[in-house]
């Protein structure tokens, strides 16, 4: 795996930084090409869910990766990104974060950052568009996000400097990316920083499937291990996790 050399392209407005970067990747853009937009008009999360991206309210960022590690470890790219964002928010603004499997950063149990890693085919081979959305302020949050999302300004009490966070993020990504060669180190670092990795009572939904249980670590490829009330261990590779209270667990 080569060292990451980010090169940032800036836009005032885009439908989605991930979509624009996928277009550049299909035209042969090299690893490290990155996009920042002041706003996204069709920012997205997993399963085509919307990512609220009002002008000036967030860091909307995507970087093109051409990983050389085996594809079964590619889910760890999301883990690597969560570690890098955690470093950047701590270093640039003193914000401490928790990681919720698989792709959220939380502060005070509310979402401050979402990560969307998408694998795409390009003429130069399979690549990953790694998209990161960090809430800087929540002035323009839609009402449904008010109780579930937070922002750097809400946590620290003042509007943060987007460029400082971006610079810290690029440095942190460059530090963590080569460590994907040692997947065990990424999993260990992630597990140390996530309250969701071990001993958390959760519900995991994936379409019509819903599981409840206690988390018991992650597999080497990042799958979440869940011990169900019947004592069975399930390894989950996709889904939405929410924390639950013990009285709500179905037996
Ligand atoms: C994510 O999806 O959390 C991935 C978000 C990735 C956004 C970045 S921004 C740059 C790049 N370009 C893009 O188009 N996307 C990436 P998911 O886990 O599916 O969460 C989506 C859910 O988070 C939504 O259904 C809402 O409930 C909630 N949400 C939407 N906007 C939010 C925001 N700004 N802050 C916190 N939560 C939000």
Short mmCIF file of N, CA, C and O and ligand atoms in Angstrom, two decimals, residues 15-19 35 40 42-54 59-62 102-104 110-118 130-135 141-142 144-145 148-150 240, ligand 1:
data_model
loop_
_atom_site.label_atom_id
_atom_site.label_comp_id
_atom_site.label_asym_id
_atom_site.label_seq_id
_atom_site.Cartn_x
_atom_site.Cartn_y
_atom_site.Cartn_z
N UNK A 15 -24.11 17.95 -5.91
CA UNK A 15 -25.13 17.03 -5.41
C UNK A 15 -24.54 16.18 -4.27
O UNK A 15 -25.09 16.13 -3.17
N UNK A 16 -23.39 15.53 -4.53
CA UNK A 16 -22.74 14.69 -3.52
C UNK A 16 -21.25 14.61 -3.85
O UNK A 16 -20.89 14.35 -5.00
N UNK A 17 -20.40 14.84 -2.85
CA UNK A 17 -18.96 14.75 -3.11
C UNK A 17 -18.58 13.31 -3.51
O UNK A 17 -17.68 13.11 -4.32
N UNK A 18 -19.29 12.30 -2.96
CA UNK A 18 -18.99 10.91 -3.35
C UNK A 18 -19.30 10.68 -4.83
O UNK A 18 -18.54 10.02 -5.53
N UNK A 19 -20.42 11.22 -5.29
CA UNK A 19 -20.82 10.99 -6.69
C UNK A 19 -19.84 11.67 -7.63
O UNK A 19 -19.42 11.10 -8.64
N UNK A 35 -12.31 15.67 -2.53
CA UNK A 35 -13.25 16.75 -2.84
C UNK A 35 -13.84 17.28 -1.54
O UNK A 35 -14.21 16.51 -0.65
N UNK A 40 -24.00 20.19 -0.07
CA UNK A 40 -24.42 19.11 -0.96
C UNK A 40 -25.94 19.19 -1.10
O UNK A 40 -26.65 19.34 -0.10
N UNK A 42 -27.64 16.74 -2.65
CA UNK A 42 -28.16 15.36 -2.57
C UNK A 42 -27.14 14.49 -1.82
O UNK A 42 -26.79 13.40 -2.27
N UNK A 43 -26.68 15.00 -0.67
CA UNK A 43 -25.74 14.24 0.16
C UNK A 43 -26.41 12.95 0.59
O UNK A 43 -27.62 12.94 0.86
N UNK A 44 -25.65 11.85 0.62
CA UNK A 44 -26.32 10.59 0.96
C UNK A 44 -25.56 9.78 2.00
O UNK A 44 -24.35 9.93 2.18
N UNK A 45 -26.34 8.94 2.67
CA UNK A 45 -25.78 7.98 3.60
C UNK A 45 -25.91 6.59 3.01
O UNK A 45 -26.06 6.45 1.79
N UNK A 46 -25.89 5.56 3.86
CA UNK A 46 -26.05 4.20 3.35
C UNK A 46 -27.49 4.01 2.86
O UNK A 46 -28.39 4.73 3.30
N UNK A 47 -27.67 3.04 1.98
CA UNK A 47 -29.01 2.68 1.47
C UNK A 47 -29.75 3.89 0.92
O UNK A 47 -30.97 4.01 1.07
N UNK A 48 -28.98 4.81 0.31
CA UNK A 48 -29.57 6.01 -0.32
C UNK A 48 -30.33 6.90 0.67
O UNK A 48 -31.19 7.68 0.28
N UNK A 49 -30.01 6.80 1.95
CA UNK A 49 -30.63 7.72 2.90
C UNK A 49 -30.00 9.10 2.72
O UNK A 49 -28.86 9.21 2.29
N UNK A 50 -30.74 10.14 3.08
CA UNK A 50 -30.23 11.50 2.87
C UNK A 50 -29.25 11.89 3.97
O UNK A 50 -29.43 11.51 5.14
N UNK A 51 -28.19 12.62 3.59
CA UNK A 51 -27.29 13.22 4.57
C UNK A 51 -27.50 14.73 4.51
O UNK A 51 -27.22 15.37 3.49
N UNK A 52 -28.01 15.29 5.58
CA UNK A 52 -28.31 16.72 5.61
C UNK A 52 -27.02 17.54 5.49
O UNK A 52 -26.11 17.39 6.31
N UNK A 53 -26.94 18.37 4.46
CA UNK A 53 -25.67 19.04 4.13
C UNK A 53 -25.85 20.51 3.78
O UNK A 53 -25.50 20.97 2.69
N UNK A 54 -26.44 21.30 4.71
CA UNK A 54 -26.68 22.71 4.39
C UNK A 54 -25.37 23.47 4.20
O UNK A 54 -24.33 23.09 4.75
N UNK A 59 -18.42 19.76 7.19
CA UNK A 59 -17.32 19.41 6.30
C UNK A 59 -17.81 18.23 5.48
O UNK A 59 -18.09 17.15 6.04
N UNK A 60 -17.99 18.44 4.19
CA UNK A 60 -18.47 17.40 3.28
C UNK A 60 -17.28 17.01 2.42
O UNK A 60 -16.82 17.81 1.58
N UNK A 61 -16.76 15.82 2.64
CA UNK A 61 -15.44 15.45 2.14
C UNK A 61 -15.47 14.04 1.57
O UNK A 61 -16.09 13.15 2.14
N UNK A 62 -14.77 13.85 0.45
CA UNK A 62 -14.58 12.49 -0.09
C UNK A 62 -13.14 12.34 -0.56
O UNK A 62 -12.56 13.30 -1.10
N UNK A 102 -21.47 0.52 12.29
CA UNK A 102 -20.15 0.47 11.70
C UNK A 102 -19.57 1.82 11.30
O UNK A 102 -18.39 1.92 11.04
N UNK A 103 -20.41 2.88 11.26
CA UNK A 103 -19.93 4.06 10.53
C UNK A 103 -20.28 5.41 11.15
O UNK A 103 -20.31 6.40 10.44
N UNK A 104 -20.59 5.44 12.45
CA UNK A 104 -20.97 6.72 13.05
C UNK A 104 -19.96 7.15 14.10
O UNK A 104 -19.49 6.32 14.88
N UNK A 110 -24.94 11.46 20.49
CA UNK A 110 -25.59 11.97 19.27
C UNK A 110 -24.59 11.99 18.13
O UNK A 110 -23.38 12.15 18.33
N UNK A 111 -25.10 11.86 16.92
CA UNK A 111 -24.21 11.66 15.76
C UNK A 111 -23.57 12.99 15.33
O UNK A 111 -24.27 13.95 15.03
N UNK A 112 -22.24 12.99 15.29
CA UNK A 112 -21.51 14.20 14.88
C UNK A 112 -20.88 13.99 13.50
O UNK A 112 -20.53 14.95 12.82
N UNK A 113 -20.72 12.72 13.10
CA UNK A 113 -20.08 12.42 11.82
C UNK A 113 -20.62 11.10 11.28
O UNK A 113 -20.86 10.16 12.04
N UNK A 114 -20.82 11.05 9.97
CA UNK A 114 -21.18 9.80 9.30
C UNK A 114 -20.16 9.50 8.21
O UNK A 114 -19.58 10.42 7.62
N UNK A 115 -19.95 8.22 7.98
CA UNK A 115 -18.93 7.78 7.01
C UNK A 115 -19.61 6.87 5.98
O UNK A 115 -20.40 6.00 6.35
N UNK A 116 -19.31 7.09 4.73
CA UNK A 116 -19.90 6.27 3.65
C UNK A 116 -18.78 5.82 2.72
O UNK A 116 -18.27 6.62 1.93
N UNK A 117 -18.37 4.55 2.83
CA UNK A 117 -17.32 4.01 1.96
C UNK A 117 -18.01 3.19 0.87
O UNK A 117 -18.74 2.24 1.17
N UNK A 118 -17.78 3.56 -0.38
CA UNK A 118 -18.44 2.88 -1.51
C UNK A 118 -17.38 2.32 -2.45
O UNK A 118 -16.50 3.04 -2.92
N UNK A 130 -14.30 7.14 -0.27
CA UNK A 130 -14.53 7.27 1.17
C UNK A 130 -15.10 8.66 1.45
O UNK A 130 -14.41 9.66 1.27
N UNK A 131 -16.38 8.70 1.84
CA UNK A 131 -17.04 9.97 2.11
C UNK A 131 -17.20 10.19 3.60
O UNK A 131 -17.54 9.25 4.34
N UNK A 132 -16.94 11.41 4.03
CA UNK A 132 -17.01 11.74 5.45
C UNK A 132 -17.80 13.04 5.60
O UNK A 132 -17.48 14.04 4.95
N UNK A 133 -18.83 13.02 6.43
CA UNK A 133 -19.59 14.24 6.72
C UNK A 133 -19.46 14.56 8.20
O UNK A 133 -19.82 13.73 9.04
N UNK A 134 -18.92 15.74 8.51
CA UNK A 134 -18.77 16.14 9.92
C UNK A 134 -19.63 17.38 10.14
O UNK A 134 -19.51 18.37 9.39
N UNK A 135 -20.49 17.33 11.15
CA UNK A 135 -21.33 18.50 11.44
C UNK A 135 -20.52 19.57 12.17
O UNK A 135 -19.99 19.32 13.25
N UNK A 141 -30.17 22.22 10.82
CA UNK A 141 -30.63 20.82 10.88
C UNK A 141 -32.15 20.76 10.66
O UNK A 141 -32.89 21.55 11.24
N UNK A 142 -32.63 19.77 9.89
CA UNK A 142 -34.07 19.57 9.83
C UNK A 142 -34.58 19.07 11.19
O UNK A 142 -33.81 18.47 11.95
N UNK A 144 -36.18 16.62 12.34
CA UNK A 144 -36.05 15.21 12.75
C UNK A 144 -34.63 14.88 13.24
O UNK A 144 -34.41 13.83 13.84
N UNK A 145 -33.65 15.77 12.97
CA UNK A 145 -32.28 15.47 13.41
C UNK A 145 -31.94 16.12 14.74
O UNK A 145 -30.92 15.79 15.35
N UNK A 148 -31.11 13.74 17.51
CA UNK A 148 -30.22 12.60 17.24
C UNK A 148 -28.84 13.04 16.75
O UNK A 148 -27.91 12.24 16.73
N UNK A 149 -28.72 14.31 16.34
CA UNK A 149 -27.45 14.78 15.79
C UNK A 149 -26.87 15.88 16.66
O UNK A 149 -27.59 16.55 17.40
N UNK A 150 -25.56 16.03 16.58
CA UNK A 150 -24.92 17.16 17.24
C UNK A 150 -23.83 17.70 16.31
O UNK A 150 -23.64 17.19 15.20
N UNK A 240 -28.09 -1.43 11.16
CA UNK A 240 -28.14 -0.22 11.98
C UNK A 240 -28.22 -0.62 13.43
O UNK A 240 -29.11 -1.39 13.81
C1 LIG B 1 -24.07 7.87 7.08
O1 LIG B 1 -25.07 7.08 6.59
O2 LIG B 1 -23.95 8.23 8.22
C2 LIG B 1 -23.05 8.30 6.03
C3 LIG B 1 -23.02 9.78 5.81
C4 LIG B 1 -21.93 10.17 4.83
C5 LIG B 1 -22.02 11.60 4.44
C6 LIG B 1 -20.85 12.03 3.59
S1 LIG B 1 -20.81 13.76 3.33
C7 LIG B 1 -19.60 13.60 2.12
C8 LIG B 1 -19.95 12.35 1.32
N1 LIG B 1 -20.85 12.66 0.22
C9 LIG B 1 -22.04 12.07 0.39
O3 LIG B 1 -23.01 12.17 -0.40
N2 LIG B 1 -22.05 11.35 1.53
C10 LIG B 1 -20.77 11.41 2.20
P1 LIG B 1 -26.16 6.35 7.50
O4 LIG B 1 -25.50 5.54 8.57
O5 LIG B 1 -27.03 5.64 6.53
O6 LIG B 1 -26.93 7.51 8.22
C11 LIG B 1 -27.88 8.29 7.56
C12 LIG B 1 -28.85 8.79 8.61
O7 LIG B 1 -28.20 9.75 9.45
C13 LIG B 1 -30.05 9.52 8.02
O8 LIG B 1 -31.08 8.64 7.69
C14 LIG B 1 -30.44 10.47 9.17
O9 LIG B 1 -31.19 9.78 10.15
C15 LIG B 1 -29.10 10.78 9.83
N3 LIG B 1 -28.54 12.05 9.33
C16 LIG B 1 -28.72 12.68 8.14
N4 LIG B 1 -28.00 13.80 8.06
C17 LIG B 1 -27.34 13.90 9.25
C18 LIG B 1 -26.42 14.84 9.78
N5 LIG B 1 -26.00 15.91 9.10
N6 LIG B 1 -25.96 14.62 11.03
C19 LIG B 1 -26.33 13.53 11.76
N7 LIG B 1 -27.19 12.62 11.30
C20 LIG B 1 -27.69 12.79 10.06
#
